[in-house]
Coordinates of C-alpha atoms in Angstrom, one line a residue:
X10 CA 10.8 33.9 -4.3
X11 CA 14.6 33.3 -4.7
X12 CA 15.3 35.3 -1.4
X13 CA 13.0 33.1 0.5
X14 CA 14.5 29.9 -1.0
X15 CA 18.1 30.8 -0.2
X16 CA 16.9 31.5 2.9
X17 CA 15.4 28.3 4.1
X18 CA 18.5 26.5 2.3
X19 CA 21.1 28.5 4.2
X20 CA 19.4 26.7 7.8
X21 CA 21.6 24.1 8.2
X22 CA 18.3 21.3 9.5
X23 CA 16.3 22.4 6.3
X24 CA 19.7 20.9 4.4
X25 CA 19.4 17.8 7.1
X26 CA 15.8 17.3 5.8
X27 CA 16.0 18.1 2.3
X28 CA 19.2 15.4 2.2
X29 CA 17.0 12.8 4.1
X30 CA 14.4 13.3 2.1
X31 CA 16.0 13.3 -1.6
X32 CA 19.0 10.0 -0.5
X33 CA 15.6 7.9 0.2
X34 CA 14.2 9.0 -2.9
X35 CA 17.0 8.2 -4.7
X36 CA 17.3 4.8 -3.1
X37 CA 13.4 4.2 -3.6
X38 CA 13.4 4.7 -6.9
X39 CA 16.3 2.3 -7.8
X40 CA 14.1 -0.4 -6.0
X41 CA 11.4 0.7 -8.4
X42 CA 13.6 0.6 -11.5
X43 CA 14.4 -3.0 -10.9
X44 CA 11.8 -4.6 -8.4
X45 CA 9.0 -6.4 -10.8
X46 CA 5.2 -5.6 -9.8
X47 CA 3.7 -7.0 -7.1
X48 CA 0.5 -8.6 -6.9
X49 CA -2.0 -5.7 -5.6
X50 CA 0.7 -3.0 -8.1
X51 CA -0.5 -5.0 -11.3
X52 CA -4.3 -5.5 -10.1
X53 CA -4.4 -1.4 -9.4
X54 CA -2.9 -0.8 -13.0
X55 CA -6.0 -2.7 -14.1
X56 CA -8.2 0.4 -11.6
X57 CA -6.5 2.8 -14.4
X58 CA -8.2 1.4 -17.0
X59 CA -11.6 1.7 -15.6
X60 CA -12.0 5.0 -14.1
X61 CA -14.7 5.2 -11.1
X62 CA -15.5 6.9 -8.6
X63 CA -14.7 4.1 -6.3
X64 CA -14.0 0.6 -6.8
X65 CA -15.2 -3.3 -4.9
X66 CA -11.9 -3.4 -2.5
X67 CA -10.8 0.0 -2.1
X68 CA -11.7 4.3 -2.5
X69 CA -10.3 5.6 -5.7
X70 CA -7.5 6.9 -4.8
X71 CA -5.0 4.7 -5.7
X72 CA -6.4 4.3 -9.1
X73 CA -5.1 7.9 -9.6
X74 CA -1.7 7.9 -7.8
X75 CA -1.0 4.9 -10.1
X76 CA -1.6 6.2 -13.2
X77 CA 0.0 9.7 -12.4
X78 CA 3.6 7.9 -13.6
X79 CA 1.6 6.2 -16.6
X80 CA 0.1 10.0 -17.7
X81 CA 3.8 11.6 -17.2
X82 CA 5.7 9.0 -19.3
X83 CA 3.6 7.5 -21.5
X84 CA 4.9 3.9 -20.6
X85 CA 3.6 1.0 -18.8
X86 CA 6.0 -0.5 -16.3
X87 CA 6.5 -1.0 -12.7
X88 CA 8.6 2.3 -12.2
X89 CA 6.3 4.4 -14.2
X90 CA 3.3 3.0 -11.9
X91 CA 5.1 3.5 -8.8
X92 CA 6.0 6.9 -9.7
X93 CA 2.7 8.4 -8.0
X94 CA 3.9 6.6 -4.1
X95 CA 7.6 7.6 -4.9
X96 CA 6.6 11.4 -5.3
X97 CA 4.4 11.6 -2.0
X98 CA 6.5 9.7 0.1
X99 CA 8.7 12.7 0.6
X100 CA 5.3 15.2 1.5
X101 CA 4.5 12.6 3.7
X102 CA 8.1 12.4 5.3
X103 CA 8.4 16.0 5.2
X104 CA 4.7 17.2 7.0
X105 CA 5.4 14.3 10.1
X106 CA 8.5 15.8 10.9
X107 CA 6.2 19.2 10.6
X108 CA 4.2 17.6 13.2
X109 CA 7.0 16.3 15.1
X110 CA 9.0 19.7 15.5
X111 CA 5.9 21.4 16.7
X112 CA 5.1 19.0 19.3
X113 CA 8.1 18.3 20.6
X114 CA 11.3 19.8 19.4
X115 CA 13.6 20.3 16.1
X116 CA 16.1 17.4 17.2
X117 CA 13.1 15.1 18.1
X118 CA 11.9 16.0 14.7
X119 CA 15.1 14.8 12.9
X120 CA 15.1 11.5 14.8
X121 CA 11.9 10.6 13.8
X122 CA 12.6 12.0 10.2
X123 CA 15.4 9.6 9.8
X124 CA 13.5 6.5 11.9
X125 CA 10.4 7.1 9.5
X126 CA 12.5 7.5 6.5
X127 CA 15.1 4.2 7.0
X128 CA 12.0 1.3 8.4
X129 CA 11.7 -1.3 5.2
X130 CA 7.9 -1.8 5.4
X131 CA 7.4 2.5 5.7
X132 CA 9.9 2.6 2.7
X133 CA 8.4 -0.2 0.3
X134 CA 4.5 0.2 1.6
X135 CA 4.1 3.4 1.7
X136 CA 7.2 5.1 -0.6
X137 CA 7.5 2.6 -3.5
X138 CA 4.9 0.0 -4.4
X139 CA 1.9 2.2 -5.7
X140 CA -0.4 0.8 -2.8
X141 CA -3.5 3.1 -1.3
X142 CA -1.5 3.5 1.6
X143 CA 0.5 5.9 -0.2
X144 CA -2.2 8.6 -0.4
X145 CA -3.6 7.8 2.5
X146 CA -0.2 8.0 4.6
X147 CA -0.3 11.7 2.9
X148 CA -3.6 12.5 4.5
X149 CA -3.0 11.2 7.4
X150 CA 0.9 13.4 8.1
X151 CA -1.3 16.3 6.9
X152 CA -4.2 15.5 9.6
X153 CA -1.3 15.3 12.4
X154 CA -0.1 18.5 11.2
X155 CA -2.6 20.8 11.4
X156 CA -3.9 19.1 14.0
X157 CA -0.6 19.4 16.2
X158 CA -0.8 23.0 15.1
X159 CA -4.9 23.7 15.9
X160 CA -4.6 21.7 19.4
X161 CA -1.5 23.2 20.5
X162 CA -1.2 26.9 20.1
X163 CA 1.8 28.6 21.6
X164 CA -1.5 30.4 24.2
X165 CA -2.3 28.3 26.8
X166 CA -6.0 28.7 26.6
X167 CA -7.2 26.8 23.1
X168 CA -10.0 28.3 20.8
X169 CA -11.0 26.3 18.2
X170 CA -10.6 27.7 14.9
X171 CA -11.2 27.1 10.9
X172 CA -8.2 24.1 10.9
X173 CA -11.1 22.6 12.7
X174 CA -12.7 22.2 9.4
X175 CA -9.7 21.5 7.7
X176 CA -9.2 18.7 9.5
X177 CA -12.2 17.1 8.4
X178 CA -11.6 17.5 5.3
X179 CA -8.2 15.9 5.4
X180 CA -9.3 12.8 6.8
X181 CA -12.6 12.7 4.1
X182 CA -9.4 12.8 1.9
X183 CA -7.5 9.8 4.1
X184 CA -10.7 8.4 3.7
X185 CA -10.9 8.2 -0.4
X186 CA -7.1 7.1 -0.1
X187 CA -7.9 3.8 2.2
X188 CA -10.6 2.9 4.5
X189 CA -7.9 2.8 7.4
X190 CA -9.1 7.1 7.6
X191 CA -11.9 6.2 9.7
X192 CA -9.7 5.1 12.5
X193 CA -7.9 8.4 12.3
X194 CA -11.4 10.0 12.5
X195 CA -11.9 7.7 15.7
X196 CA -9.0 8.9 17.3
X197 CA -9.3 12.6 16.8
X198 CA -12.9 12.0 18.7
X199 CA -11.3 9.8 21.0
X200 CA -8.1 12.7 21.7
X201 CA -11.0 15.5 22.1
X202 CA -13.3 13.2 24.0
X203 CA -10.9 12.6 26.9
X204 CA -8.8 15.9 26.7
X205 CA -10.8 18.5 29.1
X206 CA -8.7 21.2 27.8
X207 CA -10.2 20.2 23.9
X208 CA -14.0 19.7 24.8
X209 CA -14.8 23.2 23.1
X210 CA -14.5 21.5 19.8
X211 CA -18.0 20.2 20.6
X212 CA -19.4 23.4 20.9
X213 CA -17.8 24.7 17.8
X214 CA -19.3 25.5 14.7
X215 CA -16.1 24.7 12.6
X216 CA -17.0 21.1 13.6
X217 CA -20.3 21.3 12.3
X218 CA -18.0 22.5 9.0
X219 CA -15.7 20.1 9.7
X220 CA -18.1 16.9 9.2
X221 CA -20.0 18.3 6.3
X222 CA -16.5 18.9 4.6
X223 CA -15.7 15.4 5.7
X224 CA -18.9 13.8 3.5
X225 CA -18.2 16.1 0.6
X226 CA -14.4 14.6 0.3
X227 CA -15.9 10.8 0.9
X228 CA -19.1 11.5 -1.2
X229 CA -17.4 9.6 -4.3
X230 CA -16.8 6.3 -2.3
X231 CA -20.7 6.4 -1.1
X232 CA -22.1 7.7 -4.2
X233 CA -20.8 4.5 -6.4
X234 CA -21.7 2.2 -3.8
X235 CA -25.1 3.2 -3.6
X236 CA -25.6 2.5 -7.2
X237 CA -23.4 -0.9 -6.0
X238 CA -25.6 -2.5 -3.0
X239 CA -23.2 -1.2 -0.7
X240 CA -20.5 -4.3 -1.9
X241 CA -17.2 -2.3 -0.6
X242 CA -18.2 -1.7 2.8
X243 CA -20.0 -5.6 3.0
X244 CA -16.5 -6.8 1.7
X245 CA -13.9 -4.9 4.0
X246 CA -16.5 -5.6 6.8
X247 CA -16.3 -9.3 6.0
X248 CA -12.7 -9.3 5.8
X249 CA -12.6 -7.9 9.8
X250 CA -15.5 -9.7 11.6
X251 CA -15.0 -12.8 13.6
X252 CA -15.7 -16.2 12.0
X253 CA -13.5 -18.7 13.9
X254 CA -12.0 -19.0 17.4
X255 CA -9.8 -16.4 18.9
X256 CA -6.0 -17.1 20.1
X257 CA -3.9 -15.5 21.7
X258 CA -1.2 -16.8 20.3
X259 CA -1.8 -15.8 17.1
X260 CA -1.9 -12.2 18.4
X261 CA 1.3 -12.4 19.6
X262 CA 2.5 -14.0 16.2
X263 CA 0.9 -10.8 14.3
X264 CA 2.9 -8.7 16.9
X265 CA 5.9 -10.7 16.0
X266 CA 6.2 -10.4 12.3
X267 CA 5.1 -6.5 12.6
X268 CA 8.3 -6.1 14.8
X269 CA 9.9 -8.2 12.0
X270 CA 8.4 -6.1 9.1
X271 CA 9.2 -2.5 10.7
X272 CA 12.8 -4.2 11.6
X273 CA 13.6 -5.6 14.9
X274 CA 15.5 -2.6 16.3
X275 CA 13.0 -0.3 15.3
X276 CA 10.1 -2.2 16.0
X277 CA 10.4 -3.8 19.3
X278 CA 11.0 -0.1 20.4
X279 CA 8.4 1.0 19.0
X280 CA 6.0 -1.8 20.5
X281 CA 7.8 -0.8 24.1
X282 CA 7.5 2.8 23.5
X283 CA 3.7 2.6 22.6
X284 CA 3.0 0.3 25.1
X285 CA 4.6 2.4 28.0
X286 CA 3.1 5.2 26.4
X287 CA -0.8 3.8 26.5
X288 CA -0.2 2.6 30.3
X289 CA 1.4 5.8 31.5
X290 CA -1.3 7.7 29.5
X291 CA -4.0 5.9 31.0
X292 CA -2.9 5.9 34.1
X293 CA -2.4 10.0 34.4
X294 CA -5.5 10.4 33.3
X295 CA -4.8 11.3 29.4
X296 CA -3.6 14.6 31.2
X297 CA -0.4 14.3 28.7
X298 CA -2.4 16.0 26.3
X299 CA 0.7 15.9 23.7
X300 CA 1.3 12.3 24.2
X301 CA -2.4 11.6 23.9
X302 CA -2.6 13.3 20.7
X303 CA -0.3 11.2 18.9
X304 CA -1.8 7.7 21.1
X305 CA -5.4 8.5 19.8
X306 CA -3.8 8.9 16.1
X307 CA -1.9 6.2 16.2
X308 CA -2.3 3.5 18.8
X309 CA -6.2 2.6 17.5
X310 CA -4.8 1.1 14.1
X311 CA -2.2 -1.6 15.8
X312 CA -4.5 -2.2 17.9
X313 CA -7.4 -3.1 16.2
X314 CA -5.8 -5.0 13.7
X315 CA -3.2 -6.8 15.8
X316 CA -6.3 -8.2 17.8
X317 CA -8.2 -8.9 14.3
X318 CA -5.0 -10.8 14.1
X319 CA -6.2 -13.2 17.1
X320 CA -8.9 -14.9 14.6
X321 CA -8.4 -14.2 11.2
X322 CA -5.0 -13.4 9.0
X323 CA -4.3 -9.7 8.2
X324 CA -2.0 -8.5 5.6
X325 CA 1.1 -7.0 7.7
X326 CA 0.4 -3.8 5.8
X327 CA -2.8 -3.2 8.1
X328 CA -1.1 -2.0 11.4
X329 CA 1.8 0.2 9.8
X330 CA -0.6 3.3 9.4
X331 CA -0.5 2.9 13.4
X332 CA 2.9 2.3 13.7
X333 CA 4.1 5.4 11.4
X334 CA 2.5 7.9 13.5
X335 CA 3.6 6.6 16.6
X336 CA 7.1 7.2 15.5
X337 CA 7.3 10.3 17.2
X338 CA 7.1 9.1 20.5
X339 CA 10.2 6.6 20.0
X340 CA 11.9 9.5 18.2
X341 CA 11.4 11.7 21.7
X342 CA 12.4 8.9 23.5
X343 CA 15.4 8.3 20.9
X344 CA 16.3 12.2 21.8
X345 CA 17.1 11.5 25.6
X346 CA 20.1 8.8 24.7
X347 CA 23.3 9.6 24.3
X348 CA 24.8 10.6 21.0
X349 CA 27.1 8.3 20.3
X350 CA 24.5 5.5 20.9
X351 CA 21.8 7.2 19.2
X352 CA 24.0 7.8 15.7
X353 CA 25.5 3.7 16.0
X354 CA 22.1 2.6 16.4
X355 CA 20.4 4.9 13.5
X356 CA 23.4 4.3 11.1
X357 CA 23.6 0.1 12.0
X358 CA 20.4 0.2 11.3
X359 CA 20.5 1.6 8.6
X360 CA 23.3 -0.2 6.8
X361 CA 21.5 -3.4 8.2
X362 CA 18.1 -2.3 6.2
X363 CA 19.5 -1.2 3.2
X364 CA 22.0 -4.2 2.8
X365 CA 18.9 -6.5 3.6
X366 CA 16.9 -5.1 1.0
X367 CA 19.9 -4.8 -1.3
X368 CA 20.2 -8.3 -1.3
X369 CA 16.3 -9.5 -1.3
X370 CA 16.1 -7.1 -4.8
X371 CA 19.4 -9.3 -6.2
X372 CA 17.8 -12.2 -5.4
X373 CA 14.4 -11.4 -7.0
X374 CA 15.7 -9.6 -10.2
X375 CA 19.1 -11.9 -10.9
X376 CA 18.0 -15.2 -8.5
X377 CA 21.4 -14.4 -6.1
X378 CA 19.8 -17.5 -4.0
X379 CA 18.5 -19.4 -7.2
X380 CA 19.5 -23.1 -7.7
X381 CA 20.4 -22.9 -10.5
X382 CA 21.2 -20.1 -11.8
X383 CA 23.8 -17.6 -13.9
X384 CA 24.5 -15.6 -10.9
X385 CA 23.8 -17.9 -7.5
X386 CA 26.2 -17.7 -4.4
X387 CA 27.4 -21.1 -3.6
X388 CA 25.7 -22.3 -6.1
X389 CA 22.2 -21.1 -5.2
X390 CA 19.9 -22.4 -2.5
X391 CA 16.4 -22.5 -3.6
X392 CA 14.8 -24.2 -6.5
X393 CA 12.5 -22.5 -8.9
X394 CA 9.6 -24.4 -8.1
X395 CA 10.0 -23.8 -4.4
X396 CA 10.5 -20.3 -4.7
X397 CA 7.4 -17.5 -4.5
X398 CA 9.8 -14.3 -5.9
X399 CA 9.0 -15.6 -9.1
X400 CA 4.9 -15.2 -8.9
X401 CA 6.6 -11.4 -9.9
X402 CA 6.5 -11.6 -13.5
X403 CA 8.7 -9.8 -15.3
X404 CA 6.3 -7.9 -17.6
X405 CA 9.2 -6.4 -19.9
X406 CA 10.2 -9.7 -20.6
X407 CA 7.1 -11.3 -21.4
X408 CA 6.2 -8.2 -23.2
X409 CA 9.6 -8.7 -25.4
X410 CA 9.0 -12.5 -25.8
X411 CA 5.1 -12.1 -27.0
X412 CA 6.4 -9.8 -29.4
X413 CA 8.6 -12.3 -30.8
X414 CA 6.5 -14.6 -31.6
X415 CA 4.6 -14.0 -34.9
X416 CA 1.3 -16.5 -34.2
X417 CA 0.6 -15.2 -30.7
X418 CA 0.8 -11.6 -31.7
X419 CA -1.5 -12.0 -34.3
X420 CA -3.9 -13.5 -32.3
X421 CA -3.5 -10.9 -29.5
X422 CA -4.7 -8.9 -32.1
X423 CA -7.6 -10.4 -33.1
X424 CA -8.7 -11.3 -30.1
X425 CA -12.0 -9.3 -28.6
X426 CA -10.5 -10.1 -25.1
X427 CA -8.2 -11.9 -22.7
X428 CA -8.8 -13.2 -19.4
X429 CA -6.9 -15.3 -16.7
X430 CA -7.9 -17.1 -13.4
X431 CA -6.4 -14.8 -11.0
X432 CA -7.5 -10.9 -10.6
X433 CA -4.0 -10.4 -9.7
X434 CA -2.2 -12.7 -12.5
X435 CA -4.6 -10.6 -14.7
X436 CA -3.1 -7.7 -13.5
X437 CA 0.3 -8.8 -14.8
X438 CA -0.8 -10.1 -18.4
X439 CA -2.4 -6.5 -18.9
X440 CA 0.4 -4.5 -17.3
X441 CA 2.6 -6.9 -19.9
X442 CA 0.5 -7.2 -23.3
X443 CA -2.7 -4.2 -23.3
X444 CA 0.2 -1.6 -24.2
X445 CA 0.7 -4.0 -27.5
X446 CA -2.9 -3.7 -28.9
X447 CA -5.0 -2.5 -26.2
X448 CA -7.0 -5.8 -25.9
X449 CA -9.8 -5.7 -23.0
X450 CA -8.7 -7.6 -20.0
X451 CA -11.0 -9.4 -17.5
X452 CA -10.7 -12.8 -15.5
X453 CA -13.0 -15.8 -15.5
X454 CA -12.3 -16.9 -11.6
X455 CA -15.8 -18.6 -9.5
X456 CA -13.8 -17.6 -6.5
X457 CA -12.7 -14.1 -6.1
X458 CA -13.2 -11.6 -8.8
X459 CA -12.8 -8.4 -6.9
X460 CA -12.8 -5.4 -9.5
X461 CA -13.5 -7.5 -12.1
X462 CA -17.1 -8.2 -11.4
X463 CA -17.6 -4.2 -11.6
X464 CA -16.0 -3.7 -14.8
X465 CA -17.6 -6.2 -17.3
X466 CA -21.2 -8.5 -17.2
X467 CA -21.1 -11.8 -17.4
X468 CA -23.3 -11.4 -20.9
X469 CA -20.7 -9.1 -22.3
X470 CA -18.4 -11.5 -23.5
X471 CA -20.7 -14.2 -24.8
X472 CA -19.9 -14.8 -28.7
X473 CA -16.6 -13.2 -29.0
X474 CA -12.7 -15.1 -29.2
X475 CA -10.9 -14.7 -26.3
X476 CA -7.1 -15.6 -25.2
X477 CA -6.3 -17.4 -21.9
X478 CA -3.2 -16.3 -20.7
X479 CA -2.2 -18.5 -16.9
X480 CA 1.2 -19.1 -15.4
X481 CA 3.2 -22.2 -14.9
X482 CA 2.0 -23.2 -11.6
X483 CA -2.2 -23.6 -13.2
X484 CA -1.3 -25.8 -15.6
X485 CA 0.6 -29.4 -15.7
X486 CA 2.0 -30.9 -14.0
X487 CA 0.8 -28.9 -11.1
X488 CA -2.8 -28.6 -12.3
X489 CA -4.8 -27.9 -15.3
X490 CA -6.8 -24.7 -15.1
X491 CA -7.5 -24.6 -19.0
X492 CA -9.8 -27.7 -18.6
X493 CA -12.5 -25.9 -17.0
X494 CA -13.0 -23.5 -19.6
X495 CA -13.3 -25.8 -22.7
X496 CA -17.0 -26.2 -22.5
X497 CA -17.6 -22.2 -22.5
X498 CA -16.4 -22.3 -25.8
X499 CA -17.2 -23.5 -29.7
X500 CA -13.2 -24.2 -29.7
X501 CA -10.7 -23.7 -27.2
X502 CA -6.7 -24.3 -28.0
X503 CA -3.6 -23.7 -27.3
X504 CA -1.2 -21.9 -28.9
X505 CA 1.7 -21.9 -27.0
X506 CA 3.7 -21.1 -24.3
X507 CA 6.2 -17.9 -23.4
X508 CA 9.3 -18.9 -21.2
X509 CA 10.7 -16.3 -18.9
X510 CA 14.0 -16.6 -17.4
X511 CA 16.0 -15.6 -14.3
X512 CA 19.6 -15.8 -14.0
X513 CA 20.1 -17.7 -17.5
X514 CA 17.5 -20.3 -16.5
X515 CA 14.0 -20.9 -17.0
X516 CA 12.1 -20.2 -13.9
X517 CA 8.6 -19.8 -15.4
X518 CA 6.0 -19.9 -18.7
X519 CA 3.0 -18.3 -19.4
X520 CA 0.7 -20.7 -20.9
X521 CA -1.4 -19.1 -24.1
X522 CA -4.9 -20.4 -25.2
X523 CA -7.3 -19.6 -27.5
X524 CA -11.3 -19.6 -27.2
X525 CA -13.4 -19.1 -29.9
X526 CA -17.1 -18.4 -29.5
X527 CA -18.0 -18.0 -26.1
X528 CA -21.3 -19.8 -26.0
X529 CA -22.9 -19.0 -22.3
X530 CA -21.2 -16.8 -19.4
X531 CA -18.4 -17.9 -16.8
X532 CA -20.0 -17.6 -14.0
X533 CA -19.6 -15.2 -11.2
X534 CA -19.1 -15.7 -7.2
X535 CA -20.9 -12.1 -6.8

C-alpha cells in the first residue's frame, strides 16, 4: 500500500494535481470559516432535522451532505455545514480531470484542472456553500468518467460492457443529488443516438441493467412523492414552464451575467468555445465522436436554461452544471496557445478571482464598503439599509447575544415552538437558537412554505406558545409582519429585540415575540 503511494507521489503531475487540489481546499475552507450562511445553506440545515427520503424542492441528497460536517463535529455553524461540499469538491475536481486525460491528453487535463478549480461560481456553488449541486457535480464527474472510459476504449471497434450499467446508476445517483441528472441522462441518449459507432448500446443488455439500476438509485425521490401527490416534480415543473412573453433580450442578459458569474475571461471563452464547438459538431455530422461526448453532457444544461431565461428568471446556479463539463473543450483549446500566454492568463486570472473574492468576503464579514463602519475604506460607501450582504445573519452572534439575555432565553425555553415568515429567515433563527434548547422550528408564511408544509400540519401547533423571531426589514418602519399574527393567538407580545453588529455598528435586529395559545391554524398556500 505504501509502495503504491510513493509511487503515484513520485509522478511529478500526480504532485501538480494533488497541489491544485489541496491550495483550493485550503482557500475554500477559509471562505467557509468566515462567510455567514446563505439563504438556501440555512433552509437545508433545517432538511437535517427532518430526515426524508426526499423533500418539496429538491432529492435528499443535500440533506445528507449538509449534515455530514454537523455529525463530524458536533457543532452547528456555517463551516461545519459546508464541510460535506468542501470534502467532494476535490473528488469532483479530481474524476473530470480523470475524464479529461483520457479524452484528450495529460496537459489538456491540467488546464482544465486548474480552469475548473480557479472559476468563482465552480468554487463557491459547487465547493463551498453546502448546495445540491455539490453531490450532484460528484455524480455527474463520475458519469463523464466512466463514460469517457466505456465509449472510448483504446480498440477501435466498441463493445458495450458492464460500465454500461454503471452509468445508470451514477446518474440515478446525480439524480437524488439535484434534478439537473436528467439532462445528463438526455445527453448520454442524445451522444449514443447520433454516434453510429455507439448504436450497439441499444442492443445491449447492460442497458436494460443500466435503467433498472437507474430507478433503484431514484426510487427514494418517487417513493415520497407518491405518498406526496407528486408536489416536487409539479413545483420544479412550474418553476420552468412558460407563463409570460419570451425576449430575446433577456436571453442574452442571462448569457451575460453567466459570463459574469464564471468570470469574464473564463466565461466568454467558454461561451465561444461551446458555441464553435456545437456549430462545427453539427455541421460534421457529430462524426467528432470525442467532442460530441462532452457537447451531449454538457451543452443541454446552458442551453435549456439560458432559453428558460428568455421568459422567466433562473437562479445563475442553473446553467453551471453545463458549463463545468464543457470545461474540457476550452482546456483543449487552452493547450494549443502558447505558454507564456496560457500561464499569464491562468495566473491573472487567478489573482484577479481570488483578490475579488478576497475582498467581497471583507466586505460581508467586517463591512470594508460599509458607511459607517469600524473598518470602511474612505469611509465606506454603502449604507446599511441599502445593503443586501447583511440578509446573512451572523448566527454566532445572535446565538451569543440570545444567550445574554436572561428573559428571552427563558422563554426559548419554554416555548413549544418558533416560527418566522421566511422559510429561509427560518433557516437562520434555527441554524442560530435550536442548538440552545432544541425548540421545533417552522414558519407561518401564506406565500411560500417550501419544506415547511411537509414537516408540520397546520393542526399541530394549535394550543401551544410559540416565539416569533423576524429581522429588521419585516417590521417598522419598513413594515409590520407581527400584526398579522395577533389574532392567531390568546396573547401575542413582544419581548424584545437582539442587535447584531458589523464593523462596530449596528447593521441589523432580530425582532422577538411571543404567542401564547394558538387558537386556529395559520394558514397554508399548499
Amino acid at each position: 500500500m505504501m509502495r503504491s503511494i510513493q509511487k503515484w507521489w513520485a509522478n511529478q503531475t500526480n504532485q501538480q494535481v494533488a497541489a491544485i487540489l489541496f491550495v483550493g481546499l485550503l482557500f475554500r475552507s477559509f471562505i467557509a470559516f468566515w462567510l455567514p450562511p446563505g439563504f438556501d445553506e440555512s433552509y437545508y440545515y433545517i432538511y437535517t432535522q427532518h430526515p426524508a427520503l426526499s423533500y418539496f424542492d429538491h432529492p435528499p441528497l443535500v440533506a445528507f451532505v449538509t449534515a455530514i460536517g454537523i455529525w463530524l463535529t458536533g457543532d452547528v455553524s456555517q463551516l461545519s455545514i459546508r464541510i460535506g461540499s468542501l470534502l467532494l469538491f476535490p473528488v469532483t475536481l479530481y474524476f473530470l480531470y480523470r475524464a479529461t486525460v483520457h479524452l484528450f491528453s495529460v496537459r489538456v487535463g491540467l488546464i482544465t484542472l486548474a480552469i475548473a478549480s480557479v472559476i468563482p461560481i465552480f468554487q463557491l456553488g459547487f465547493g463551498t456553500f453546502t448546495l445540491p449541486d455539490s453531490p450532484l457535480m460528484v455524480f455527474w464527474t463520475l458519469t463523464l468518467w466512466v463514460g469517457a472510459i466505456e465509449f472510448f476504449p483504446e480498440s477501435r471497434e466498441y463493445v458495450p460492457s458492464y460500465r454500461i450499467a454503471v452509468i445508470g446508476l451514477l446518474v440515478g445517483l446525480a439524480c437524488l443529488g439535484k434534478y439537473h441528472g436528467f439532462l445528463l441522462g438526455f445527453g448520454l441518449l442524445g451522444f449514443c443516438l447520433t454516434s453510429r459507432r455507439h448504436w450497439a448500446v441499444f442492443r445491449s443488455p447492460w442497458t436494460v441493467l443500466s435503467f433498472l439500476l437507474f430507478l433503484i438509485a431514484f426510487s427514494p425521490v418517487l417513493y415520497w412523492n407518491s405518498q406526496n401527490d407528486w408536489i416536487s416534480f409539479a413545483f420544479q415543473s412550474k418553476r420552468s414552464v412558460p407563463n409570460r412573453t419570451f425576449k430575446p433580450a433577456r436571453v442574452l442578459d442571462v448569457a451575460f451575467a453567466a459570463s459574469l458569474y464564471l468570470f469574464p475571461t473564463f466565461g466568454l471563452p467558454l461561451w465561444f468555445t461551446s458555441i464553435r464547438e456545437i456549430i462545427l459538431t453539427v455541421r460534421s455530422r457529430f462524426k467528432n465522436s470525442i467532442h460530441s461526448f462532452v457537447l451531449w453532457t454538457s451543452a443541454p444544461v446552458f442551453i435549456i436554461f439560458t432559453l428558460i431565461g428568455g421568459y422567466q428568471q433562473i437562479l445563475p446556479g442553473w446553467t453551471m452544471p453545463g458549463f463545468f463539463a464543457v470545461t474540457p473543450l476550452l482546456g483543449l483549446y487552452a493547450s494549443r496557445w502558447r505558454s507564456k500566454i496560457l500561464n499569464r492568463w491562468l495566473l491573472g486570472s487567478t489573482i484577479a478571482v481570488v483578490a475579488l473574492l478576497l475582498f467581497a468576503l471583507s466586505h460581508v464579514t467586517i463591512g470594508t464598503l460599509q458607511k459607517p463602519g469600524q473598518y470602511a475604506l474612505f469611509g465606506g460607501f454603502v449604507a446599511p439599509q441599502d445593503d443586501p450582504s447583511i440578509e446573512l445573519i451572523d448566527i454566532k452572534q445572535l446565538r451569543r447575544e440570545f444567550s445574554r439575555s436572561p428573559q428571552l432565553l427563558t422563554a426559548l425555553k419554554n416555548a413549544d415552538f418558533m416560527f418566522s415568515n421566511r422559510f429561509h429567515l427560518a433557516g437562520h433563527i434555527s441554524m442560530a437558537l435550536t442548538p440552545l434548547y432544541s425548540t421545533p422550528m417552522t414558519c407561518f408564511d401564506k406565500r411560500d412554505l417550501r419544506g415547511f408544509a411537509f414537516w408540520s400540519t397546520a393542526e399541530q401547533w394549535v394550543g401551544k406558545t410559540a416565539l416569533y423571531i423576524t429581522a429588521d426589514r419585516f417590521e417598522a418602519p419598513q413594515e409590520d409582519s407581527s400584526a398579522e399574527f395577533v389574532p392567531y393567538f390568546e396573547k401575542f407580545t413582544k419581548l424584545g429585540e437582539v442587535e447584531l453588529r458589523r464593523g462596530g455598528v449596528v447593521v441589523d435586529r432580530i425582532h422577538v415575540f411571543r404567542g401564547i395559545n394558538l387558537l386556529k391554524p395559520f394558514p397554508r398556500p399548499y
